[in-house]
Coordinates of C-alpha atoms in Angstrom, one line a residue:
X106 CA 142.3 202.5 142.3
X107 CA 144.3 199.7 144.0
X108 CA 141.2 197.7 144.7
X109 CA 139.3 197.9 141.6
X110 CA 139.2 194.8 139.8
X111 CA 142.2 193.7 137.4
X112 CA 142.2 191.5 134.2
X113 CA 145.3 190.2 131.9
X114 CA 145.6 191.1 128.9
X115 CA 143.7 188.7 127.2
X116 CA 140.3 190.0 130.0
X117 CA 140.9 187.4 132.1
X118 CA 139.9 188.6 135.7
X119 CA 142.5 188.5 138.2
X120 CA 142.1 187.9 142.2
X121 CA 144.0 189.4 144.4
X122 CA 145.4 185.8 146.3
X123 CA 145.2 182.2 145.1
X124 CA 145.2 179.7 146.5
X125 CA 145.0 175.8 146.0
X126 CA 141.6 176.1 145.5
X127 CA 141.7 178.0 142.4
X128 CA 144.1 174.9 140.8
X129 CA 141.8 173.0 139.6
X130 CA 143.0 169.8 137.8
X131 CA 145.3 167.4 138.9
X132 CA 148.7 168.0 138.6
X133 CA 150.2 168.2 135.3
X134 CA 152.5 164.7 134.3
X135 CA 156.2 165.9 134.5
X136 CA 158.1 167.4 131.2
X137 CA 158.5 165.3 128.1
X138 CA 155.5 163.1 128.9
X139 CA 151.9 163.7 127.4
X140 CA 149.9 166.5 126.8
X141 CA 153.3 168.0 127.8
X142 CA 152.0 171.1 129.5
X143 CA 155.2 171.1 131.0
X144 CA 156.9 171.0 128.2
X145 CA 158.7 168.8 125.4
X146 CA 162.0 167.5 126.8
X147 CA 162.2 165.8 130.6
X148 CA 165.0 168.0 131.6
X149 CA 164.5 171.0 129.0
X150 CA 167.2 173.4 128.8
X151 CA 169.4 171.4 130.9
X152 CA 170.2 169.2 128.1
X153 CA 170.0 171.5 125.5
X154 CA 169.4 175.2 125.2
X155 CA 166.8 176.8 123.1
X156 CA 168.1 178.1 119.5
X157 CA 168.9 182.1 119.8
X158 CA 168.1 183.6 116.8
X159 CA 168.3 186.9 115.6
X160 CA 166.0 187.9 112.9
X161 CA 167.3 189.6 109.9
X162 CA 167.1 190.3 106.4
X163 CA 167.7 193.9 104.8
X164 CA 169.0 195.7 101.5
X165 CA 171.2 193.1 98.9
X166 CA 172.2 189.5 99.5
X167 CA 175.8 191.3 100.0
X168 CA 174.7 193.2 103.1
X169 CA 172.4 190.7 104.6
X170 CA 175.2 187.9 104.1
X171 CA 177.9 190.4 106.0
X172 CA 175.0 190.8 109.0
X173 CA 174.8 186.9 109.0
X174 CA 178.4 186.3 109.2
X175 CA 178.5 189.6 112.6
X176 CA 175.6 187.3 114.5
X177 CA 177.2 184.3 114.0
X178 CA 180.3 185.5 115.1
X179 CA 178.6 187.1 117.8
X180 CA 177.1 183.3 119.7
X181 CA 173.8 182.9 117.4
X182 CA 172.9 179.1 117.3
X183 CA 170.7 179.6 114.0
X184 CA 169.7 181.9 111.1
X185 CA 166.6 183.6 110.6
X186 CA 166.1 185.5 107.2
X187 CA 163.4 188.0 106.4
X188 CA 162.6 189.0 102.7
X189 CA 161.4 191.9 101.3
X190 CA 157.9 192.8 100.4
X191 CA 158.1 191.9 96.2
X192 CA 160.0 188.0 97.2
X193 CA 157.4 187.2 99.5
X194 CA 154.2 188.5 96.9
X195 CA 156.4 186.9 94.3
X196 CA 157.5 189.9 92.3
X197 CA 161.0 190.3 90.8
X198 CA 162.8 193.5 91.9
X199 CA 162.5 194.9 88.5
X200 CA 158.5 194.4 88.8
X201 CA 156.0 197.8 88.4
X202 CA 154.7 196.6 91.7
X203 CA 158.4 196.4 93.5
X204 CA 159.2 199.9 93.4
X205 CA 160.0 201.9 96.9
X206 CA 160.2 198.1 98.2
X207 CA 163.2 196.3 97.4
X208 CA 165.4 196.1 100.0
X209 CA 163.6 197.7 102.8
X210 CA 161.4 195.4 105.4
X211 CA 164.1 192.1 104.6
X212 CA 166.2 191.0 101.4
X213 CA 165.3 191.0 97.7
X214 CA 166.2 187.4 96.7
X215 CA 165.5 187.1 92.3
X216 CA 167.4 184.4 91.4
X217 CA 169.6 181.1 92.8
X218 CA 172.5 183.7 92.2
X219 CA 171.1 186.4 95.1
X220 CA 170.6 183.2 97.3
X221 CA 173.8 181.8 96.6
X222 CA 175.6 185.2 97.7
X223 CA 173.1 185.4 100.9
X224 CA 174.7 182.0 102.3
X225 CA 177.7 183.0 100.8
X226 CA 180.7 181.4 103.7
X227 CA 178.0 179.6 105.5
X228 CA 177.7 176.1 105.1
X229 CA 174.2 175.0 105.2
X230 CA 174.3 171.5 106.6
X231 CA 176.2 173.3 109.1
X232 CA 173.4 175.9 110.3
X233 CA 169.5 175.6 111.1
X234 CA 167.7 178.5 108.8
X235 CA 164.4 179.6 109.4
X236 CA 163.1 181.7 106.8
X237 CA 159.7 183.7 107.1
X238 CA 158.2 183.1 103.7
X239 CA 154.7 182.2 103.3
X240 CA 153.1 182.6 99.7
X241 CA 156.5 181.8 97.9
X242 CA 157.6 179.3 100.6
X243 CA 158.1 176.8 98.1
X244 CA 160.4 178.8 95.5
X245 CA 162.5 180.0 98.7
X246 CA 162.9 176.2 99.8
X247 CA 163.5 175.2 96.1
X248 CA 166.6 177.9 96.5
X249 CA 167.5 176.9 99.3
X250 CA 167.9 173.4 98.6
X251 CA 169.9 174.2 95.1
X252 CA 172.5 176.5 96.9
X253 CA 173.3 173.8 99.6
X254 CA 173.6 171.5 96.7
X255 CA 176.2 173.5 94.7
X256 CA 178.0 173.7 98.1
X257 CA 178.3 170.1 98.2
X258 CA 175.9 169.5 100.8
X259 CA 173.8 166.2 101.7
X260 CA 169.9 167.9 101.4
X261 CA 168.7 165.3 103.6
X262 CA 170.6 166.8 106.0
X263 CA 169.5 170.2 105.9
X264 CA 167.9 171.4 109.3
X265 CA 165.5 174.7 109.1
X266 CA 162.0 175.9 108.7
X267 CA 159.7 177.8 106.5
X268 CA 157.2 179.5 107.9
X269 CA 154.7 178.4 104.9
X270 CA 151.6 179.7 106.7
X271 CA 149.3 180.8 104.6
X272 CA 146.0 180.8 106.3
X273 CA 146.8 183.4 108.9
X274 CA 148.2 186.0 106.0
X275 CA 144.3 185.5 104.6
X276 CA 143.5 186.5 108.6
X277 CA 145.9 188.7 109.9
X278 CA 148.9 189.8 107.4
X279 CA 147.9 190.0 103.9
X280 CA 151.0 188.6 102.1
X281 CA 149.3 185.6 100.2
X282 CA 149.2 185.2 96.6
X283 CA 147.0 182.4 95.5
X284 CA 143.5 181.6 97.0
X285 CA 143.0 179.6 100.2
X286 CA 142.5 176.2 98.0
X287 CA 145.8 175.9 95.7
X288 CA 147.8 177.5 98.7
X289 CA 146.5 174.2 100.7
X290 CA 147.8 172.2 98.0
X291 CA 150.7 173.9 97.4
X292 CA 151.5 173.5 101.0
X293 CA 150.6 169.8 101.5
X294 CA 152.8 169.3 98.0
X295 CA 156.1 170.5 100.5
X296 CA 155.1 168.1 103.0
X297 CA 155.2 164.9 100.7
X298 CA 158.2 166.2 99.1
X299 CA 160.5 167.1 102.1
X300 CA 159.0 163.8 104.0
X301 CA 161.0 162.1 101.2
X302 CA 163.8 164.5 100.0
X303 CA 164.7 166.8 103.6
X304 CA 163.2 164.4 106.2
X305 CA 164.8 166.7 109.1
X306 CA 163.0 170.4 107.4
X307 CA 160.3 171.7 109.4
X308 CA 158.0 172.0 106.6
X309 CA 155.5 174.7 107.7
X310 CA 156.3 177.0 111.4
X311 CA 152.2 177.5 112.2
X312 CA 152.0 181.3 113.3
X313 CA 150.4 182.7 115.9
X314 CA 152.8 185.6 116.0
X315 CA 151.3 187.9 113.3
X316 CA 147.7 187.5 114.8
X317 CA 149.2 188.9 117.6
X318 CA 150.2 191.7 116.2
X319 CA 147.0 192.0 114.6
X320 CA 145.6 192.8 118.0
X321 CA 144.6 189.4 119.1
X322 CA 144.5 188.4 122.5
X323 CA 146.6 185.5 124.5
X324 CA 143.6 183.1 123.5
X325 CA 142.4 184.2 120.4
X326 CA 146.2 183.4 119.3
X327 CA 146.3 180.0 120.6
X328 CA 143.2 179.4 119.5
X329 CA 142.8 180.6 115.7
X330 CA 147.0 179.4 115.4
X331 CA 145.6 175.9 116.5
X332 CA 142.8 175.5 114.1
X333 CA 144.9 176.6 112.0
X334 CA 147.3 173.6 112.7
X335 CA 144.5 171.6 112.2
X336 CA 143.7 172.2 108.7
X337 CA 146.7 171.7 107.7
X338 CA 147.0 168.3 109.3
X339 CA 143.8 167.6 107.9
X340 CA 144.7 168.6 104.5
X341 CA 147.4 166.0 105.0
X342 CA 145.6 163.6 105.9
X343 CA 143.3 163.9 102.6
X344 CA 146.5 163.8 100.7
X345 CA 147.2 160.6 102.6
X346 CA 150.3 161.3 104.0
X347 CA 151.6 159.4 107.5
X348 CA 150.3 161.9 110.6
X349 CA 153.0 160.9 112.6
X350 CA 155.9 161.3 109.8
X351 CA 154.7 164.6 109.2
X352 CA 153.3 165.1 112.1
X353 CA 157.1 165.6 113.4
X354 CA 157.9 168.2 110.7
X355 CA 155.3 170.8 112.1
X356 CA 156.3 173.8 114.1
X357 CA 155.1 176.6 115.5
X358 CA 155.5 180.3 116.0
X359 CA 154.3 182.7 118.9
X360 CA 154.1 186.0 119.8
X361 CA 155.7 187.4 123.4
X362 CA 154.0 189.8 125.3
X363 CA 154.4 191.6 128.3
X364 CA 151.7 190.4 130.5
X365 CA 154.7 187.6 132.0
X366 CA 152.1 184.8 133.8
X367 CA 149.7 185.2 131.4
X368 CA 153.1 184.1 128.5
X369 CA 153.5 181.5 130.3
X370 CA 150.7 179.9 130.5
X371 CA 149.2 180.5 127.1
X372 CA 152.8 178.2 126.3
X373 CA 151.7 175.4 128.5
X374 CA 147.8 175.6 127.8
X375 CA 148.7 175.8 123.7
X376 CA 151.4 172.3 124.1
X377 CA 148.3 170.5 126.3
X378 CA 145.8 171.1 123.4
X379 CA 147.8 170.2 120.4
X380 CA 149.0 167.0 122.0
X381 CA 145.3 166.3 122.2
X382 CA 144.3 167.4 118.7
X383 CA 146.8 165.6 117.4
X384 CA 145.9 162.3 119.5
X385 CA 142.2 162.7 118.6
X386 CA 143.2 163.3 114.9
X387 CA 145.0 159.8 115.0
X388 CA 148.8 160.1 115.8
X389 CA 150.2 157.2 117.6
X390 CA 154.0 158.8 117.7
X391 CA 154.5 161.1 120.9
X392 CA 156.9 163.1 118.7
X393 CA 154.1 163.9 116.2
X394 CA 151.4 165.4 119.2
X395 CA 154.4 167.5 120.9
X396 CA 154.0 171.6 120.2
X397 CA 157.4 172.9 119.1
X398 CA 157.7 176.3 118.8
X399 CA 159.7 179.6 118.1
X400 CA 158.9 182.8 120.3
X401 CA 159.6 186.3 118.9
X402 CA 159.5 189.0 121.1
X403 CA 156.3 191.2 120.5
X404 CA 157.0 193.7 117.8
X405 CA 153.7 195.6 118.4
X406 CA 154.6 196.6 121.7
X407 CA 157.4 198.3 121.2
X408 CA 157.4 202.7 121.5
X409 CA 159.1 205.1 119.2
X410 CA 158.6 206.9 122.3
X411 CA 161.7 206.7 124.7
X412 CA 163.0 203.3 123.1
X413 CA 165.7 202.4 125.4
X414 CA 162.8 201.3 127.6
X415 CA 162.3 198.7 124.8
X416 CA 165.1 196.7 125.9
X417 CA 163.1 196.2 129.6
X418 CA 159.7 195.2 127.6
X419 CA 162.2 192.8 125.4
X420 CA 163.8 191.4 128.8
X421 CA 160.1 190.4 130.0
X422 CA 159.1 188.7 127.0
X423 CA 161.8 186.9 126.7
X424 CA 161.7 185.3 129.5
X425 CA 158.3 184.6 129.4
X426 CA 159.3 182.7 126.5
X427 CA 161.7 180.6 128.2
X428 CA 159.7 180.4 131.4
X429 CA 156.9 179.0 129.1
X430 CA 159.4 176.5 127.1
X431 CA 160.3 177.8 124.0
X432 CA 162.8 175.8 121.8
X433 CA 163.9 178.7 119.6
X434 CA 163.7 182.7 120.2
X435 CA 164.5 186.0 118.6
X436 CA 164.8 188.9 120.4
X437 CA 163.5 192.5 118.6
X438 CA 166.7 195.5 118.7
X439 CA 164.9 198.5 121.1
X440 CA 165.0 200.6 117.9
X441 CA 162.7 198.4 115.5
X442 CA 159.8 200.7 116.1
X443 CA 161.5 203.8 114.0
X444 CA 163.9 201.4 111.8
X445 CA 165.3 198.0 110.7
X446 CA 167.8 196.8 114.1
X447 CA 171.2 198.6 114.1
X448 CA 174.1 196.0 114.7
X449 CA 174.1 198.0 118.0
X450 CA 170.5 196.8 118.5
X451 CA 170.8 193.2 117.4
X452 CA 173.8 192.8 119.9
X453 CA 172.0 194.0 122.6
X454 CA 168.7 192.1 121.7
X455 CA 171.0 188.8 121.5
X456 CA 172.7 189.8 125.0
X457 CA 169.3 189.9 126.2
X458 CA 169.5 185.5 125.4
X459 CA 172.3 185.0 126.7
X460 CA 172.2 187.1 129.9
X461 CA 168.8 185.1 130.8
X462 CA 170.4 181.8 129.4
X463 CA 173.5 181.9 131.3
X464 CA 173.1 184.4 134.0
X465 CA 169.2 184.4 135.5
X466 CA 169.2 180.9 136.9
X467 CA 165.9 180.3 135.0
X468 CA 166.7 177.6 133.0
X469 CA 168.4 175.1 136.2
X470 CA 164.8 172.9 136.0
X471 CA 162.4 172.6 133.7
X472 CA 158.8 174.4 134.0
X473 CA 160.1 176.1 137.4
X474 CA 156.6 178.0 137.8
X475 CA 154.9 174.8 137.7
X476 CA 152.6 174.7 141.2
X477 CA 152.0 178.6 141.1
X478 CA 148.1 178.7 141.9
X479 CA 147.7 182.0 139.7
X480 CA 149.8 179.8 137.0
X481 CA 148.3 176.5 137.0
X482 CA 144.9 179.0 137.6
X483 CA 145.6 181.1 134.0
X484 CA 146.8 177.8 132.2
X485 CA 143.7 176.6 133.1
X486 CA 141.3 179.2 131.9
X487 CA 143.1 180.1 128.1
X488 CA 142.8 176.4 127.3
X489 CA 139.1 176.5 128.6
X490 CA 138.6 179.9 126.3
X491 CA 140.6 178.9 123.5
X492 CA 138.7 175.7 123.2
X493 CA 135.3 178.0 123.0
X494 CA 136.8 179.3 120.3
X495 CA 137.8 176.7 118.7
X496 CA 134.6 175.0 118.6
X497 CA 133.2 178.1 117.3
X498 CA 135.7 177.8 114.5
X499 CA 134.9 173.8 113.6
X500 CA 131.2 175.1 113.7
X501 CA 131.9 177.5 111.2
X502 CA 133.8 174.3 108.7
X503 CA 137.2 174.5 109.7
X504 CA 139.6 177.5 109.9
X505 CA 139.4 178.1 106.2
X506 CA 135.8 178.4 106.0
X507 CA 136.0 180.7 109.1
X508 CA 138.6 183.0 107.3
X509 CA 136.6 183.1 104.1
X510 CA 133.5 184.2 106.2
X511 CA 135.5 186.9 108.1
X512 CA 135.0 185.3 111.4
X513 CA 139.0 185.3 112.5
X514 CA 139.1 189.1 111.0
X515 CA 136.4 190.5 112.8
X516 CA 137.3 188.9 116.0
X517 CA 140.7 190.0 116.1
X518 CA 139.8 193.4 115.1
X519 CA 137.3 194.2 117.8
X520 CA 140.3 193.0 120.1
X521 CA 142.7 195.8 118.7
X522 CA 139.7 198.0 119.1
X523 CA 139.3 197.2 123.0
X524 CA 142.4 197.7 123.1
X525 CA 143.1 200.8 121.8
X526 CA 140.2 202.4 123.7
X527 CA 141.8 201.2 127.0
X528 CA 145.0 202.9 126.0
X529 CA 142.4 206.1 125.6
X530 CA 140.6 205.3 128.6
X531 CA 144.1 204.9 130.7
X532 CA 142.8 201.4 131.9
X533 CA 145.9 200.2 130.2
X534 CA 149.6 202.2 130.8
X535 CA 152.5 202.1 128.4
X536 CA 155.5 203.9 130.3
X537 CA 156.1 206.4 128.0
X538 CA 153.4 206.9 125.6
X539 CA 150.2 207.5 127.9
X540 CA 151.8 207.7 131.1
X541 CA 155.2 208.9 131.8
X542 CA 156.4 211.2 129.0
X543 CA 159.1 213.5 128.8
X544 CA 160.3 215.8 126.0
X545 CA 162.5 213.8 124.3
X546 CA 165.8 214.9 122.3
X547 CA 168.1 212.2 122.3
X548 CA 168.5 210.8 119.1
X549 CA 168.6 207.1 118.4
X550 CA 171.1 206.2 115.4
X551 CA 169.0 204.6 112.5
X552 CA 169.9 201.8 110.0
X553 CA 168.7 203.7 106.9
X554 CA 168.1 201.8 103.2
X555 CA 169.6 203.2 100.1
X556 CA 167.1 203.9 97.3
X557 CA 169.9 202.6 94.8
X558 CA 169.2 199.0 95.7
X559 CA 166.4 198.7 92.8
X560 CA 168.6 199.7 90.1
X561 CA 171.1 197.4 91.3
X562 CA 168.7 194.4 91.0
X563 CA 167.3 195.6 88.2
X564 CA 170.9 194.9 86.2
X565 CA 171.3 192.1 88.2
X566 CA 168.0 190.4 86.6
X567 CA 169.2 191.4 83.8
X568 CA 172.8 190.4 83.7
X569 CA 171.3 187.1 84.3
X570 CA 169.2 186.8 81.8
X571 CA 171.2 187.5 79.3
X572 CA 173.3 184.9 79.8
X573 CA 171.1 181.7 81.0
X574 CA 169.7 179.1 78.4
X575 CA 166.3 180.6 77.8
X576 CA 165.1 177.6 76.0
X577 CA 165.7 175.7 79.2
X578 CA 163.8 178.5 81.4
X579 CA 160.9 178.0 78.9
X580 CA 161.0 174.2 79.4
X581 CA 161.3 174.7 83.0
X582 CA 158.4 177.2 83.3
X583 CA 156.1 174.7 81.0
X584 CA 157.0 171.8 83.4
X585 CA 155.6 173.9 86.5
X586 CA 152.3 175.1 84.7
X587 CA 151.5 171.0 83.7
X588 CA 152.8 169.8 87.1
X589 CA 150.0 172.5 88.5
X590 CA 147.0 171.3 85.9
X591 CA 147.6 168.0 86.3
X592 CA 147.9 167.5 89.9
X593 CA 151.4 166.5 90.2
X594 CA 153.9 167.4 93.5
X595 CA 155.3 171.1 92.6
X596 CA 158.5 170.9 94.3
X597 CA 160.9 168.4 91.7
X598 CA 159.6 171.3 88.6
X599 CA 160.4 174.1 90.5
X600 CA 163.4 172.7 92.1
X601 CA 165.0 172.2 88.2
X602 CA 163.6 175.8 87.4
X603 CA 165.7 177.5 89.8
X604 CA 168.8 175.2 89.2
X605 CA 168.0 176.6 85.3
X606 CA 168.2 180.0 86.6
X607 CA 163.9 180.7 86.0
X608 CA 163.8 183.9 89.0
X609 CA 161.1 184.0 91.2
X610 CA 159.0 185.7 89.8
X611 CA 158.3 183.9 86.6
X612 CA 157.9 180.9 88.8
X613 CA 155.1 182.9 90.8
X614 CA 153.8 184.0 87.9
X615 CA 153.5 180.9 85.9
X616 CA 151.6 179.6 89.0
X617 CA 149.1 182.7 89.2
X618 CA 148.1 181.5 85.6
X619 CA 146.9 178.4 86.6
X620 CA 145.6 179.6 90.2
X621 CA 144.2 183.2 90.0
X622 CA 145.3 185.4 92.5
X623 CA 143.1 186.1 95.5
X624 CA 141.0 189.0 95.5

């Protein structure tokens, strides 16, 4: 068994030695200089660490806003919100469609009023923010932007992201509204808007991390998140906005998995092409070719099966992230494969940061695996097989063309499929699932999420209706449907709509009417 022949993850085959043979190329340039393979910043974290985030989002504003206050009490350097099912298919809570939803995967955000009690205590030219929002991405940043206004803040001195990637929920998630060509515009529409209005927002985080999760492979996700990238820049560019003042404002978001060298060099391989797509498409600012990106640990590889061995898996990925260059991370709680993290689980998941940050030694130079044959060797050979696919892809016309043809899909599904027949087959172990069981009885406490949260958005909704200027909703909600016929940037409208109290909903639904919804 020893000597039969080993892959990575992503089927790459491994030999058992390497040598400098198998390094091909010559060296990489050092950090901060281009394609920065070894990363972004000439001294990385020794001038700065990454951002430690913690990932949360559950219930009411109320609850959410206490679990804010706990992490950032607790040493996290930024905010990271998740919303519940109905706010990111842009449904009100008191929608047919919302119910057995509100509350439960992040939180239910209606109105200005639920985001003003979310950031309720935190100043928000004080904090980064990244929120995962894709389809309503622009009524979240609207919100956003009106809260930290009635706190007195400067908006052009906001710092944050929205995820705002919508081609890989047509590919891998499912969470879109609109078809793939009003989403484009929608989404070009936030970069000429924050270029002018929120110049330091990181107007879309490009997500690998879902495809993933999906079942992708190492480099299927650099590869499909990349072309990806690329239509959006592209769609930019037909707008004819500046590639290298947007160019600035793009970020991106990857998965960690377990499989540590192979991490770290799908990190360094993914930086090296951008900075050349981005070069190629035109960009003369170094700062607009350089691959930023958030890590979160790998959700999909976590067991309801003995969980505690969740926080090792957690450990590795991590520091594959930070091995690999990462400027912002989350960590996932051991229990988030049977519930939402306990404050338990959070703690320990943002331990897990700070341990590796100020304890492992790992972040004293920049790139420190830089040299390793097997490294340099698997950097190597994902950008070579990402670039395969990517060629496939421009083939094809372009990733949106390749997703409306079912091309991503299919690939990332056979993936899963290999996958799950090598978990059958035993090619593959997970410790404590197909190898390694025990009869378990411990159990793990749970955060649970009352059923009563509906109702009390429900009133909520209502409340507020009843006492807004309707006749300023309606002008509000009239504005958006001509700004969307005629062409005009979305964000001013829908920025006065939720100032005027319009909820999320009618905004996403006054947009459906001109766009369709896609089927």
């Amino acid at each position: 068994m020893e000597n039969s022949e080993k892959f990575t993850d992503a089927g790459i085959p491994i030999k058992k030695v390497y040598t400098s043979t198998d390094a091909t190329h010559e060296p990489a340039p050092p950090p901060g200089e281009f394609p920065f393979t070894r990363g972004i910043q000439p001294d990385m974290y020794r001038g700065r660490l990454w951002t430690m985030r913690q990932y949360a989002g559950f219930s009411t504003a109320e609850e959410s806003n206490q679990r804010y206050h706990y992490l950032l009490s607790q040493g996290v350097s930024g905010l990271s919100v998740a919303f519940d099912l109905p706010t990111q298919i842009g449904y009100d809570s008191d929608h047919a469609l919302a119910e057995g939803e509100v509350g439960k995967v992040g939180v239910a955000i209606d109105s200005i009023e639920d985001m003003e009690t979310l950031f309720k205590g935190i100043r928000l030219d004080e904090v980064s923010t990244s929120m995962t929002i894709n389809a309503t991405g622009y009524i979240l940043l609207a919100l956003y932007a009106a809260v930290a206004k009635k706190q007195g803040c400067d908006i052009r001195q906001l710092n944050g992201t929205i995820q705002n990637d919508i081609l890989k929920e047509y590919a891998a998630r499912g969470t879109y509204i609109y078809p793939p060509k009003p989403s484009m515009r929608i989404i070009t529409d936030i970069f000429e808007w924050c270029s002018k209005e929120i110049p330091k927002w990181n107007t879309i985080s490009i997500s690998g991390y879902h495809i993933r999760e999906a079942g992708s492979t190492a480099a299927q996700e650099i590869a499909f998140t990349l072309s990806n990238g690329k239509a959006y820049v592209k769609a930019a560019l037909d707008k004819g906005l500046n590639i290298d003042v947007f160019g600035k404002r793009l970020s991106f978001f990857f998965n960690a998995h377990n499989d540590l060298f192979e991490e770290v060099a799908k990190f360094r391989a993914a930086r090296k092409i951008w900075a050349t797509i981005m070069k190629e498409l035109g960009a003369k600012d170094p700062k607009a070719m350089m691959l930023r990106f958030h890590t979160q640990t790998g959700g999909s590889t976590l067991t309801a099966q003995q969980p505690l061995n969740n926080i090792a898996r957690v450990t590795l990925q991590s520091l594959a992230a930070v091995l690999g260059g990462t400027q912002s991370l989350h960590t996932n709680g051991y229990d988030e494969a049977l519930s939402l993290p306990t404050e338990e689980a959070a703690r320990i998941a943002l331990r897990t940061q700070q341990i590796i940050a100020h304890e492992s030694g790992v972040t004293a130079t920049a790139d420190p695996l830089a040299g390793s044959y097997y490294v340099e060797y698997l950097t190597d050979a994902l950008e070579k097989e990402a670039l395969e696919m990517m060629k496939k892809i421009d083939l094809l016309g372009g990733s949106v063309a390749a997703i409306e043809q079912g091309y991503m899909q299919e690939e990332i599904a056979s993936s899963a499929y290999q996958f799950q027949q090598s978990l059958e087959k035993k090619e593959k172990i997970i410790v404590g699932v197909n190898q390694y069981q025990v009869e378990e009885e411990k159990k793990i406490p749970l955060l649970r999420i009352n059923e009563s949260i509906r109702i009390q958005q429900i009133t909520r909704i209502a409340d507020l209706k009843a006492r807004r200027d309707s006749n300023k909703v309606a002008v509000c909600l009239k504005q958006i449907h001509s700004h969307a016929v005629e062409g005009i940037n979305l964000m001013p409208a829908v920025l006065e709509a939720v100032e005027n109290y319009c909820t999320l909903g009618e905004i996403a639904t006054t947009l459906r009417g001109v766009f369709g919804e896609h089927q």
